[in-house]
XYZ file of C-alpha atoms in Angstrom:
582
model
C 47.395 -63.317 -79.748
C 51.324 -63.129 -80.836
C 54.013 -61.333 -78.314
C 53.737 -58.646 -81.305
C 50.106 -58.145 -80.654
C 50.086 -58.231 -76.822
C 53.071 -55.626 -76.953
C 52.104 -53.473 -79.327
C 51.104 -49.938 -78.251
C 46.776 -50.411 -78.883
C 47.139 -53.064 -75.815
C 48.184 -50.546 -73.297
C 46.324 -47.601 -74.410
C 43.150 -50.491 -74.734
C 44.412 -51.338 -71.046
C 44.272 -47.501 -70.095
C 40.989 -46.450 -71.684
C 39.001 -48.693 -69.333
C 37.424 -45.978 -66.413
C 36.626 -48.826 -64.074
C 39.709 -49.533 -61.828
C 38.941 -53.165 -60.815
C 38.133 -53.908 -64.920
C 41.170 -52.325 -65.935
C 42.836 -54.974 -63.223
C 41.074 -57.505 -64.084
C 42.180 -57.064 -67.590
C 45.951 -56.847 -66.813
C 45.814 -60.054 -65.046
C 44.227 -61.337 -68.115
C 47.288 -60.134 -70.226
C 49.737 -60.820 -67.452
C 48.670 -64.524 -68.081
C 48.878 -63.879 -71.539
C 52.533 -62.970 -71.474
C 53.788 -65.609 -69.243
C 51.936 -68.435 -72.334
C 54.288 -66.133 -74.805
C 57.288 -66.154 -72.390
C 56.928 -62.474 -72.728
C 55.679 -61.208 -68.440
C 59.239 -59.438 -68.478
C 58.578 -57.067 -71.381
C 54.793 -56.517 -70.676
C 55.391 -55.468 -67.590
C 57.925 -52.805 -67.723
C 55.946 -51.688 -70.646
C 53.064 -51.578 -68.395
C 54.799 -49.543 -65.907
C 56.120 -47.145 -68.555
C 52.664 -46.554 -69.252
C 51.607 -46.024 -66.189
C 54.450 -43.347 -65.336
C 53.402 -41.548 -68.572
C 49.841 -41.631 -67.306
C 50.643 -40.224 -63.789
C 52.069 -37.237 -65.129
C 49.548 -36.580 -67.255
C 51.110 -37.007 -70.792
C 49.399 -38.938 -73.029
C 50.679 -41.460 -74.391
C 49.191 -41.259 -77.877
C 47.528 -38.708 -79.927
C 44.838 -40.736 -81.262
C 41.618 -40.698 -79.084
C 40.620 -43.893 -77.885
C 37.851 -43.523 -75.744
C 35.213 -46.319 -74.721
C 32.451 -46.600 -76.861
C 33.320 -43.241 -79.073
C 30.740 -41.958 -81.317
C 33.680 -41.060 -83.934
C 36.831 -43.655 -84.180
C 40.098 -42.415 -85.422
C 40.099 -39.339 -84.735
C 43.947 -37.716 -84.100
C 45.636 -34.854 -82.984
C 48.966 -32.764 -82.916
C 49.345 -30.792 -79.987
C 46.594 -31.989 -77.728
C 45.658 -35.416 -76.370
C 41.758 -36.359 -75.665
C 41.462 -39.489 -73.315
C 38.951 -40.415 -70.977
C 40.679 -38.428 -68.567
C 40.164 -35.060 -69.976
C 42.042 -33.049 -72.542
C 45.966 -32.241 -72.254
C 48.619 -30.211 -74.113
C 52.309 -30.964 -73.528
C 50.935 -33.118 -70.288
C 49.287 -30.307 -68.714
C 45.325 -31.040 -68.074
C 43.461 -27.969 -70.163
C 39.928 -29.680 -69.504
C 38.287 -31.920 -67.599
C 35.651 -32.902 -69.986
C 36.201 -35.235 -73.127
C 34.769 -33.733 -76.053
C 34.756 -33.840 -79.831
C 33.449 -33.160 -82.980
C 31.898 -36.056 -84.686
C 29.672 -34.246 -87.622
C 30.068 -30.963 -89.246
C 26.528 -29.684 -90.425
C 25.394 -26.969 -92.578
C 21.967 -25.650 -92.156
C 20.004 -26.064 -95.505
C 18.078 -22.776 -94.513
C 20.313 -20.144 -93.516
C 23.192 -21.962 -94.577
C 25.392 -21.732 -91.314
C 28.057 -24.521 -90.461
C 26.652 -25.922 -87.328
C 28.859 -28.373 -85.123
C 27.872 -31.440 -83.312
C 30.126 -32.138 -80.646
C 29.738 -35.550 -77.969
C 30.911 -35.273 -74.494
C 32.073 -38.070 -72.173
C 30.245 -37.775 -69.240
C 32.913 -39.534 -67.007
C 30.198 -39.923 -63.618
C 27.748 -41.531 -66.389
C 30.004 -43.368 -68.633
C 28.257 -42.533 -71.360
C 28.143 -40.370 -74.706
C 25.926 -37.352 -74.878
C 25.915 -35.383 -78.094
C 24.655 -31.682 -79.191
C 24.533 -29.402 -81.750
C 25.810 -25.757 -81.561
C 26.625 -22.831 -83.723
C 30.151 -23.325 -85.183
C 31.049 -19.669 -83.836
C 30.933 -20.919 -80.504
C 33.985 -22.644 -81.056
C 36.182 -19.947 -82.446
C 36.103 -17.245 -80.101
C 37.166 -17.272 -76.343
C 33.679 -15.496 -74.896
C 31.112 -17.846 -77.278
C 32.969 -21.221 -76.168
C 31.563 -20.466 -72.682
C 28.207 -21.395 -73.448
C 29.662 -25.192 -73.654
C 29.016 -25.101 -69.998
C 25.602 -25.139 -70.408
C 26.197 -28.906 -72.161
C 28.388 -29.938 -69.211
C 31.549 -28.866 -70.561
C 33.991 -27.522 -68.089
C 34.949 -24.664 -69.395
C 36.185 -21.366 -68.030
C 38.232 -17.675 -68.945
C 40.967 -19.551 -67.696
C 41.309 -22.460 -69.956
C 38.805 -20.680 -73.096
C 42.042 -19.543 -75.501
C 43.404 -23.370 -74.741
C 40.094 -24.908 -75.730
C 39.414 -22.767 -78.925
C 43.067 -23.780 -80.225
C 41.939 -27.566 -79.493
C 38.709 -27.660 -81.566
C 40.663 -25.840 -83.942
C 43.158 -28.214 -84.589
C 40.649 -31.631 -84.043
C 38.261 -30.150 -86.400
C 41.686 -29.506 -89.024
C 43.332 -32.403 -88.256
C 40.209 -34.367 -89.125
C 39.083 -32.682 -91.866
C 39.006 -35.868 -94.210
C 37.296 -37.930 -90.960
C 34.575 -35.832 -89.727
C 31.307 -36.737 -91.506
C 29.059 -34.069 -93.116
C 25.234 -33.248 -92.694
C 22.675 -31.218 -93.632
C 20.338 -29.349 -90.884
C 17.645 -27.432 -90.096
C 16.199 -24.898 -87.436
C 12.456 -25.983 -87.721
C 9.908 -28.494 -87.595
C 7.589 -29.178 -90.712
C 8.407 -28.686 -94.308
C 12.079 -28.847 -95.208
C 11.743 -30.129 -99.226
C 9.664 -33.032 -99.798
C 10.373 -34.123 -95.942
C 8.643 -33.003 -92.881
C 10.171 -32.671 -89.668
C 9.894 -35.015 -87.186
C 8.339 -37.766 -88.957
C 11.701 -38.215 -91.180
C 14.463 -39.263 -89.324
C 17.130 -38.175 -91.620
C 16.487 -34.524 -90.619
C 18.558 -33.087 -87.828
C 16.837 -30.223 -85.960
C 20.369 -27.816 -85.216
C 17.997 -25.901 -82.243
C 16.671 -29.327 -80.892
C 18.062 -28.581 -77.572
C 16.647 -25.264 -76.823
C 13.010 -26.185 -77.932
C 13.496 -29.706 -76.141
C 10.126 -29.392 -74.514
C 8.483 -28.844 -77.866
C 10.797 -31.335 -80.036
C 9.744 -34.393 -77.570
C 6.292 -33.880 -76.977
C 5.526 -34.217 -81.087
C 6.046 -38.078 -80.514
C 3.803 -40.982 -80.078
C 2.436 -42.737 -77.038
C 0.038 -45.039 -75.823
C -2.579 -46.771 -78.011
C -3.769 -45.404 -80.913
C -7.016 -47.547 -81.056
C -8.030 -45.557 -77.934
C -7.202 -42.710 -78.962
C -9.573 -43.200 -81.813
C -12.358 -44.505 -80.337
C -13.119 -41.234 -78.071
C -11.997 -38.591 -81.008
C -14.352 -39.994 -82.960
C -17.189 -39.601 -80.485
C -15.983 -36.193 -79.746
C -16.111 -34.886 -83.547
C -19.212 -35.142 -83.545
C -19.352 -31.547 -82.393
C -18.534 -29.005 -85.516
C -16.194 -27.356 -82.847
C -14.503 -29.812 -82.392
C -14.036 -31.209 -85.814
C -13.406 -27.271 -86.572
C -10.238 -27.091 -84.153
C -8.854 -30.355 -85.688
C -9.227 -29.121 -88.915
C -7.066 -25.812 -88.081
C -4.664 -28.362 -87.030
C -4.646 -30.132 -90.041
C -4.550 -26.631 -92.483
C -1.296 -26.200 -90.667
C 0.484 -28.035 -92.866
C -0.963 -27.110 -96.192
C -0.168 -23.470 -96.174
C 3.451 -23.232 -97.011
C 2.821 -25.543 -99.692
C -0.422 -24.056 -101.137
C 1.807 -20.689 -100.747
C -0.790 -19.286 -97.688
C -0.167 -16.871 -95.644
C -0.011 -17.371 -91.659
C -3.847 -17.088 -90.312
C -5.719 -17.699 -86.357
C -8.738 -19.499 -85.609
C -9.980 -17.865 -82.360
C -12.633 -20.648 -80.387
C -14.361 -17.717 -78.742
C -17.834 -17.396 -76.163
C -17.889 -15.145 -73.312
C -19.223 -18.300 -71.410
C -16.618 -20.540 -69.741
C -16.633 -24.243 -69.038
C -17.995 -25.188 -71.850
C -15.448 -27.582 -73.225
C -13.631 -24.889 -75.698
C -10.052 -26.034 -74.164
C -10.820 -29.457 -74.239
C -11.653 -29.325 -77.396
C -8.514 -27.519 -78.696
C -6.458 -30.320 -76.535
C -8.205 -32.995 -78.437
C -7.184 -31.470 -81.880
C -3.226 -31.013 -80.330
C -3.866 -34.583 -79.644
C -3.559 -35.504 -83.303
C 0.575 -34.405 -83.371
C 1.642 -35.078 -79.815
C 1.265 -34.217 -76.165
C -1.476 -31.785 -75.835
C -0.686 -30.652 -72.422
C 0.644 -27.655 -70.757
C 4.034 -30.117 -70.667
C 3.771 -30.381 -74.378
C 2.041 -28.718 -77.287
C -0.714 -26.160 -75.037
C 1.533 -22.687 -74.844
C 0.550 -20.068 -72.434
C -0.992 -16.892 -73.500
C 0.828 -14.396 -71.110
C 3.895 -14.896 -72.842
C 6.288 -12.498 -74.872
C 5.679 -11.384 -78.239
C 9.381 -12.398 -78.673
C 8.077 -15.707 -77.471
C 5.428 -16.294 -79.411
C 7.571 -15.353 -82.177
C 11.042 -18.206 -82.093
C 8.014 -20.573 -80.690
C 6.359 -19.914 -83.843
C 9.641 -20.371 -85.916
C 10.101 -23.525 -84.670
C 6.825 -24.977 -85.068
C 7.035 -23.030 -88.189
C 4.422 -25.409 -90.661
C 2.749 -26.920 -87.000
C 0.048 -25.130 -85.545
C 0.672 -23.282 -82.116
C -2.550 -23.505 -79.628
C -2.765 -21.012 -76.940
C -5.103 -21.600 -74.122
C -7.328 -18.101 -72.596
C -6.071 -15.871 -74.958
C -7.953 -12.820 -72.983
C -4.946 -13.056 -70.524
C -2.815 -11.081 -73.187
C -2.668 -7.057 -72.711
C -5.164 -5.142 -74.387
C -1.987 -2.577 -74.914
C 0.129 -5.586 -76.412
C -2.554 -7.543 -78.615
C -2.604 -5.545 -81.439
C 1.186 -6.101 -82.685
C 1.006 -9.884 -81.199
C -1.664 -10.667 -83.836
C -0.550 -8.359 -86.543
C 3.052 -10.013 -86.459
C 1.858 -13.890 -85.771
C -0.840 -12.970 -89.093
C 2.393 -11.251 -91.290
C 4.582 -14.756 -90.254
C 8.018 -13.245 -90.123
C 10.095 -11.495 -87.308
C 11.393 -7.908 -87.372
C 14.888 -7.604 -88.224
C 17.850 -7.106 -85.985
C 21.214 -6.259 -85.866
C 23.018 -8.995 -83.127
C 26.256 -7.697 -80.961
C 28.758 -7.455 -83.919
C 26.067 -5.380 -85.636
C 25.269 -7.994 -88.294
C 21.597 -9.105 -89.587
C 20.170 -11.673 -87.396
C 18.503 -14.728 -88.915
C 14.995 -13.701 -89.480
C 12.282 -16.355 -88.147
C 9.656 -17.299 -90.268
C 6.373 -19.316 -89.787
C 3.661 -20.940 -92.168
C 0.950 -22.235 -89.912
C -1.882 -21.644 -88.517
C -2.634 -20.465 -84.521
C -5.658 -21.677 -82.778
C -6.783 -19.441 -79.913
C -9.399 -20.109 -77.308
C -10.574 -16.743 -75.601
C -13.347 -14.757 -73.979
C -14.157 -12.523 -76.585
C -13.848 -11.998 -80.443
C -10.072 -11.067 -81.312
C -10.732 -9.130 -84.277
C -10.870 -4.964 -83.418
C -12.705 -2.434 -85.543
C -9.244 -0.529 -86.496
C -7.700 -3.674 -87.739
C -6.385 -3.454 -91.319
C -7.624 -5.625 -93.999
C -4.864 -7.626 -93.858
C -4.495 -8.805 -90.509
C -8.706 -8.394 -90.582
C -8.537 -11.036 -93.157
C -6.268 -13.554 -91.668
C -8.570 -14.211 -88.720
C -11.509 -16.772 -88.023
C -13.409 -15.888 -84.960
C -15.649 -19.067 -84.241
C -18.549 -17.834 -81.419
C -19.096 -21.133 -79.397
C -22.584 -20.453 -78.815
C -23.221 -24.056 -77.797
C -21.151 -26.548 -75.594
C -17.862 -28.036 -77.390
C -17.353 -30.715 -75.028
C -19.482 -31.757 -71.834
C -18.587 -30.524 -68.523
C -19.017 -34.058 -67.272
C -17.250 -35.862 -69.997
C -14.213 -33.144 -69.848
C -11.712 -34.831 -67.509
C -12.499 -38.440 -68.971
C -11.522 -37.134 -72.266
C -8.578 -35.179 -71.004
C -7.553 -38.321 -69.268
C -7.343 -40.446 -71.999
C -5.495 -38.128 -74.726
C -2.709 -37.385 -72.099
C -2.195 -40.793 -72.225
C -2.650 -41.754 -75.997
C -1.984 -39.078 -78.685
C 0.780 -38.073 -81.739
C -0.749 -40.965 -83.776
C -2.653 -38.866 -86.373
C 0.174 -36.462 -87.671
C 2.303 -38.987 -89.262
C -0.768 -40.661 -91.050
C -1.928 -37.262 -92.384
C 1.296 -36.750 -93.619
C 1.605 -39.629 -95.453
C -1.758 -39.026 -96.854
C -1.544 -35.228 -98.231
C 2.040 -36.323 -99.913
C 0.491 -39.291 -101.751
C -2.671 -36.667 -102.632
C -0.310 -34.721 -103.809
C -0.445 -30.804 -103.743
C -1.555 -29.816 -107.012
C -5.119 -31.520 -106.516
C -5.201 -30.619 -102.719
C -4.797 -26.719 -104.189
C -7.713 -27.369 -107.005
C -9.981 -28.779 -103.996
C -9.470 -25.385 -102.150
C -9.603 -23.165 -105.063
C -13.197 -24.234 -105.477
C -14.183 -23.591 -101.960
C -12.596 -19.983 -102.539
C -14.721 -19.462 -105.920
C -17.743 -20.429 -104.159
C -16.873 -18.303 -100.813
C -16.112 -14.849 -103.131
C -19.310 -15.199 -105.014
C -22.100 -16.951 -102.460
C -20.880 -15.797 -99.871
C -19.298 -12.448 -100.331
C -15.894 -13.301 -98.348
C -12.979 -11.376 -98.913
C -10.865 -13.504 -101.485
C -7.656 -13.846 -98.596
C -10.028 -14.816 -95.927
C -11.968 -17.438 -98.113
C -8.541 -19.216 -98.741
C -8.371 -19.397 -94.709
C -11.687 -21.257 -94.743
C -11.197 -23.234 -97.512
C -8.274 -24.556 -96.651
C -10.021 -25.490 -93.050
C -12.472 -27.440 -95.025
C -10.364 -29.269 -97.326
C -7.927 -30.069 -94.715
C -11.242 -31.784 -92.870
C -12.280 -33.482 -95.848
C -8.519 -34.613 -96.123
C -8.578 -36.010 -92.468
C -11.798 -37.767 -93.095
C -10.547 -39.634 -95.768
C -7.457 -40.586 -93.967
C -8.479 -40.852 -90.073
C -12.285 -40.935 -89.491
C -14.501 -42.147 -93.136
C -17.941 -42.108 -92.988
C -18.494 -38.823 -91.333
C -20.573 -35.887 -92.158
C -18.760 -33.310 -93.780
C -17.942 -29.690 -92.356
C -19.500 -27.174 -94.226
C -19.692 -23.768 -95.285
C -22.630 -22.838 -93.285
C -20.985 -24.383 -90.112
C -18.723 -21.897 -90.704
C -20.821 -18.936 -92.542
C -21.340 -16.423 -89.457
C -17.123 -16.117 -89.040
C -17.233 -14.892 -92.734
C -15.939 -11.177 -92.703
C -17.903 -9.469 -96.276
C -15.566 -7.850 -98.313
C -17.657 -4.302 -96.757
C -16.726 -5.269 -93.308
C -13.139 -5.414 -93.931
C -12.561 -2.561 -96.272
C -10.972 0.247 -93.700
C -11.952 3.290 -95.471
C -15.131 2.178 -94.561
C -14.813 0.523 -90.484
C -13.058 4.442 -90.679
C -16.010 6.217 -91.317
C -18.436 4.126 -89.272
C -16.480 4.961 -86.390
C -15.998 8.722 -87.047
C -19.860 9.212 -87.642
C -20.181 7.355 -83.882
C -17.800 9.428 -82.773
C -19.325 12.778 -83.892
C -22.834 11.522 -82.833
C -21.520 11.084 -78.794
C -19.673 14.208 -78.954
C -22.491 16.669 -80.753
C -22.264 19.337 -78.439
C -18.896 19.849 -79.804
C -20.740 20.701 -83.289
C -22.404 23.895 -81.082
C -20.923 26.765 -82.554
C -21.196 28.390 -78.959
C -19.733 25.886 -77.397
C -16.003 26.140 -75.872
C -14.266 23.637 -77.555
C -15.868 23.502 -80.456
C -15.209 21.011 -83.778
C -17.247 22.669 -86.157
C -20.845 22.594 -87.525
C -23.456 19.569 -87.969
C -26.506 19.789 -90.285
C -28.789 17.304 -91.539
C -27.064 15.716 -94.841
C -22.937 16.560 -93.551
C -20.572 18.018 -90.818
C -18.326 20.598 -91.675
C -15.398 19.515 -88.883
C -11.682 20.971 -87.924
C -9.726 18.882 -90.215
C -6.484 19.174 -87.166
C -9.846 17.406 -85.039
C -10.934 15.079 -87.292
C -7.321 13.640 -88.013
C -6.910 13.133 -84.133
C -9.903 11.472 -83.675
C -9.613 9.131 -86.482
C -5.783 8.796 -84.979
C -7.585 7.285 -81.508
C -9.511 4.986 -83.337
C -6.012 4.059 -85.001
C -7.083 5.205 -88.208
C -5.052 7.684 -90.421
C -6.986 10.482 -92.361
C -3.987 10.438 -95.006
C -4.581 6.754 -95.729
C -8.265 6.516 -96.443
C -9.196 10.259 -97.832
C -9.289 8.889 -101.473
C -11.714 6.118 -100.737
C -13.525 8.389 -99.067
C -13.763 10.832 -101.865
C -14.468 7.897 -104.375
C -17.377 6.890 -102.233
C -18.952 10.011 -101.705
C -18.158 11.092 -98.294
C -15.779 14.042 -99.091
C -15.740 16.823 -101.213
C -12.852 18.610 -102.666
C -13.311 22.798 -103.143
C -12.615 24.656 -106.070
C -9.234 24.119 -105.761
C -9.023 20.588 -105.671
C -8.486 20.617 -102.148
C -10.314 18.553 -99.152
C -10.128 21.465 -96.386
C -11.147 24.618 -97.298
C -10.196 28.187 -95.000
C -13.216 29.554 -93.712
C -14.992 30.184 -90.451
C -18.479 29.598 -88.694
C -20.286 32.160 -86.460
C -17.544 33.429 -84.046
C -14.921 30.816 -84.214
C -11.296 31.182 -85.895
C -11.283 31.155 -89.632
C -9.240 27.434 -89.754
C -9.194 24.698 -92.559
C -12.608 22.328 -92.327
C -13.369 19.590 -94.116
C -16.589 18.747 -95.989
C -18.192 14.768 -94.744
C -20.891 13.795 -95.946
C -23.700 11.489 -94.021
C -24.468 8.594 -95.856
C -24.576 4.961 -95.403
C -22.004 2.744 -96.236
C-alpha cells in the first residue's frame, strides 16, 4: 500500500462502512500502523478525524454508496447520500433504512416495469431483496406499502423518499441491470415456472406460502416406493393424473376443467389420495399446496392466477355455500377474472388460469341448471370403493410430508422432449373414440382424454410397467351429449315440476296455472317463465329447441302463446307443451 493509497478517500469511507464498532477499530489500528511504515500517522489521522466530524453531523462524505456486501456496486447519487447509516439529503437523516434499486424488470405478461429494490437490514447485517410495482415508488401514498418490507417509511418523510428513488433510479440509468418477469407459475414460453431459474416471479412475496412449498425435499426413492403401491387404486392414479393434465392444457389450447373425488361416505382415503397426487409438485399439506374450501371466490380466483398452469386441490369441497357454488365453479371452469376498474378508475390486470382443479366433496358438484359449458368442464368421479386404507392413511401421509416435489420437474422434462404436437395427436384419438363409443360431449371428452394421456405420459416417465387407466375406469363420469344439452335438463325439470304441483292444472282451483290433459299442458306462459326462472332456466333461451324438438307449438300466427281462456279463469296468453320423452 503507497501513502497515496492509504490516503485516498475509498480508505476512510472503507474505514466508515464497517457497522461493527470494535472491527472498524480494529481496522484503524491496522492503518494507523500502516501510516507510521509510510511516515504518513500525521496526515491519516487528521484525515481520520475529518471524517469522523463529517460523520457526526450526518453529512456524508461521498455520494457513491458503499455499503458492505451490496447487491449493486457503483451506484451514485446527487442530492442524497445512502450509507449504512440510513439515507441523508444536505446531512439531514430522511430514512433510517438503506435501500436501493438493483434491477429494473418488466413483466413479459402485462408488460409493467416492476422494481426490485434490497434493503440493509442494519440489526441483521444482511441484504434482503423484493420486488414491487414501480408505481409504488412515484407517488407519496403507494411508497407506504415499503413498510410492509421493513422500510421505514412514513407521511412525514414519503415526498423525501419518492424524490430519492427518483433520482437513484436516473442517476443510474446506465448501471441498473434489466430483467424480464412474470406474475405466475407454469408456462411462460418454452420455460415453466419454478423449475427454470432464470424466471423471476414479480408477486413471489405475496404468494410466499405457495411459491416455497413447490420445492423438493427429502428422498425421492421413498417417495417412490409408497406412490407406487398406492396407484394401484384407479383413484388414486386418477387424482395424479388431473395433476399431471394441469400442465398440458394451455399448451393443447384447453380450457380450465374440475375433477370432483366425490362419495357421500367419509374416511375412505379420498383426501389422502388427492395429497398423494399434490405430492408429485411439492408440499401437499394444508402448509403448502392443500387450499381450503371456505375461502373467497376472490380467493380462489388470484390463487388460481398464480398457480395459473398448476393444479389447485381443495379439500371438503361441501363446506362451500350452496348460495355461492354456482358462480365459484362457473368462473374457476371460464378461467379468467371479471374486470375491474382500480382507484384511478383504470382496467385492472385481469387474472387468468389454465389448469385443472381437483375437488374432494360429499356429493356430485354438477347441478341440473348448469349450462353446457360449465356442465362440460366437470368430472365427477363417485368413489364407490376405498381410495386409500383407513389403516394405511397416516403412514402414507407421514411419509409424503416428508418426501415430495420430486415428480414435477421430471414430468416436465419429459412432456417438452415429447413434444406437444404428438402429445395433442395422442389426445385427439381418445376424443374421436369418446364422441363416437361413448357418446361424450366433444368439450368434455378433451377433459378425459387429456386425463388419460397425461397418465400414460407419467407412466412412461415415473412409474413403467403399470396397467394403464382406461376409458371404462372412467366411463360412468361421462356426461352424453343428451344429458348436457339444456333445452332438454329444462324440460325434464318443468314436466317434474308440473307433475308435484297438478292441482294447480284444476281449473277450479284458486291459483290456478292452466289445464293438463293426457298428450300436453296448456300453462300461463307469465307461470311457466317463473318456474323455469327457479330452476335457473330462462324460457327465452331454450323456446327454439324446444319448438325444434317437438315440445311447443306456435298458433296461426307464428306465435308460442296464444290469448284464450279455460272454464272460468281470465282470458291470458298460454302456451302449448307437449308431453313427450326426451
Amino acid at each position: 500500500m503507497t501513502k497515496e493509497h492509504l490516503l485516498d478517500n475509498a480508505t476512510f469511507i472503507e474505514i466508515f462502512s464497517i457497522s461493527s464498532e470494535i472491527e472498524r477499530a480494529r481496522k484503524v489500528i491496522e492503518l494507523t500502523e500502516k501510516a507510521k511504515e509510510l511516515k504518513c500517522q500525521r496526515e491519516f489521522s487528521r484525515m481520520l478525524k475529518v471524517y469522523e466530524k463529517e460523520l457526526a453531523n450526518k453529512v456524508s462524505f461521498d455520494n457513491e454508496i458503499v455499503i458492505k456486501d451490496i447487491p449493486l456496486n457503483g451506484l451514485h447519487l446527487n442530492s442524497f447520500t445512502c450509507n449504512n447509516k440510513g439515507i441523508f439529503k444536505k446531512g439531514e437523516k430522511v430514512c433510517y433504512t438503506p435501500v436501493i434499486i438493483c434491477e429494473i424488470l418488466t413483466n413479459k405478461e402485462t408488460k409493467n416495469e416492476k422494481v426490485r429494490l434490497a434493503v440493509y437490514n442494519i440489526r441483521t447485517k444482511k441484504w434482503e431483496t423484493f420486488v414491487v410495482d414501480n408505481k409504488c415508488l412515484t407517488s407519496n401514498s403507494r411508497i407506504l406499502r415499503l413498510n410492509d418490507y421493513k422500510v421505514s417509511v412514513d407521511s412525514e418523510n414519503a415526498r423525501e423518499m419518492v424524490k430519492y428513488f427518483t433520482e437513484l433510479k436516473n442517476e443510474n440509468i446506465n448501471i441498473i441491470p434489466t430483467g424480464e418477469c412474470f406474475s405466475s407459475l407454469g408456462w411462460n414460453g418454452n420455460d415453466f415456472a419454478p423449475y427454470n431459474n432464470l424466471n423471476i416471479l414479480d408477486n413471489a412475496d405475496d404468494f410466499k406460502q405457495i411459491f416455497n412449498s413447490i420445492r423438493e425435499q427429502g428422498e425421492y426413492n421413498k417417495w417412490l416406493e409408497i406412490v407406487k403401491e398406492t396407484r394401484k387404486n384407479k383413484y388414486v392414479k386418477l387424482a395424479m393424473a388431473t395433476t399431471f393434465a394441469s400442465p398440458l392444457l394451455e399448451k393443447l389450447n384447453v380450457m380450465p376443467y374440475i375433477v370432483n373425488l366425490w362419495s357421500s361416505k367419509s374416511g375412505n382415503g379420498k383426501t389422502v389420495g388427492c395429497m398423494i397426487a399434490m405430492s408429485c409438485w411439492g408440499d401437499p399439506s394444508t402448509k403448502g399446496l392443500q387450499f381450503s374450501s371456505d375461502s373467497t371466490l376472490n380467493y380462489y380466483m388470484k390463487v388460481a392466477s398464480f398457480l395459473k398452469n398448476i393444479t389447485m386441490y381443495c379439500d371438503e369441497f361441501q363446506k362451500v355455500r350452496s348460495s355461492n357454488l354456482d358462480e365459484l365453479v362457473m368462473t374457476l371452469a371460464n378461467g379468467k377474472d371479471k374486470g375491474r376498474l382500480n382507484i384511478d378508475r383504470k382496467s385492472e390486470e385481469e387474472c387468468y388460469w389454465n389448469n385443472t382443479f381437483l375437488f374432494t366433496n360429499n356429493e356430485k358438484v354438477t347441478k341440473e341448471n348448469y349450462g353446457e359449458q360449465v356442465f362440460n368442464r366437470i368430472v365427477d368421479v363417485e368413489c364407490d370403493g376405498v381410495v386409500v386404507e383407513s389403516n394405511e392413511g397416516n403412514k402414507i401421509v407421514g411419509i409424503i410430508k416428508e418426501n415430495f416435489g420430486f415428480a414435477g420437474k421430471i414430468y416436465i422434462e419429459y412432456i417438452t422432449k415429447v413434444g406437444f404436437k404428438v402429445i395433442n395427436e395422442r389426445v385427439q384419438k381418445y376424443v374421436e373414440k369418446l364422441c363416437n363409443d361413448y357418446s361424450a360431449t366433444a368439450k368434455q371428452a378433451v377433459c378425459i382424454a387429456t386425463l388419460l394421456v397425461a397418465n400414460e405420459l407419467s407412466q412412461e416417465c415415473l412409474f413403467p410397467n403399470e396397467d394403464n387407466l382406461t376409458i371404462d375406469d372412467i366411463k360412468e363420469s361421462i356426461n352424453s351429449k343428451q344429458e348436457t344439452e339444456t333445452w332438454r335438463k329444462a324440460y325434464r325439470y318443468i314436466i317434474n315440476d308440473f307433475t308435484a304441483n297438478d292441482n294447480h292444472f284444476d281449473t277450479s282451483y284458486t291459483e290456478c296455472w292452466g289445464r293438463s290433459a293426457d298428450y300436453y299442458y296448456e300453462v300461463n306462459k307469465g307461470k311457466l317463465v317463473e318456474r323455469l326462472k327457479n330452476g335457473q332456466f330462462e324460457f327465452d333461451s331454450i323456446k327454439k329447441d324446444w319448438e325444434k324438438n317437438g315440445i311447443l307449438e306456435k298458433n296461426s300466427q307464428g306465435r308460442y302463446a296464444t290469448y284464450t281462456k279455460f272454464g272460468d279463469l281470465k282470458k291470458a296468453y298460454y302456451v302449448h307443451i307437449n308431453k313427450i320423452e326426451v
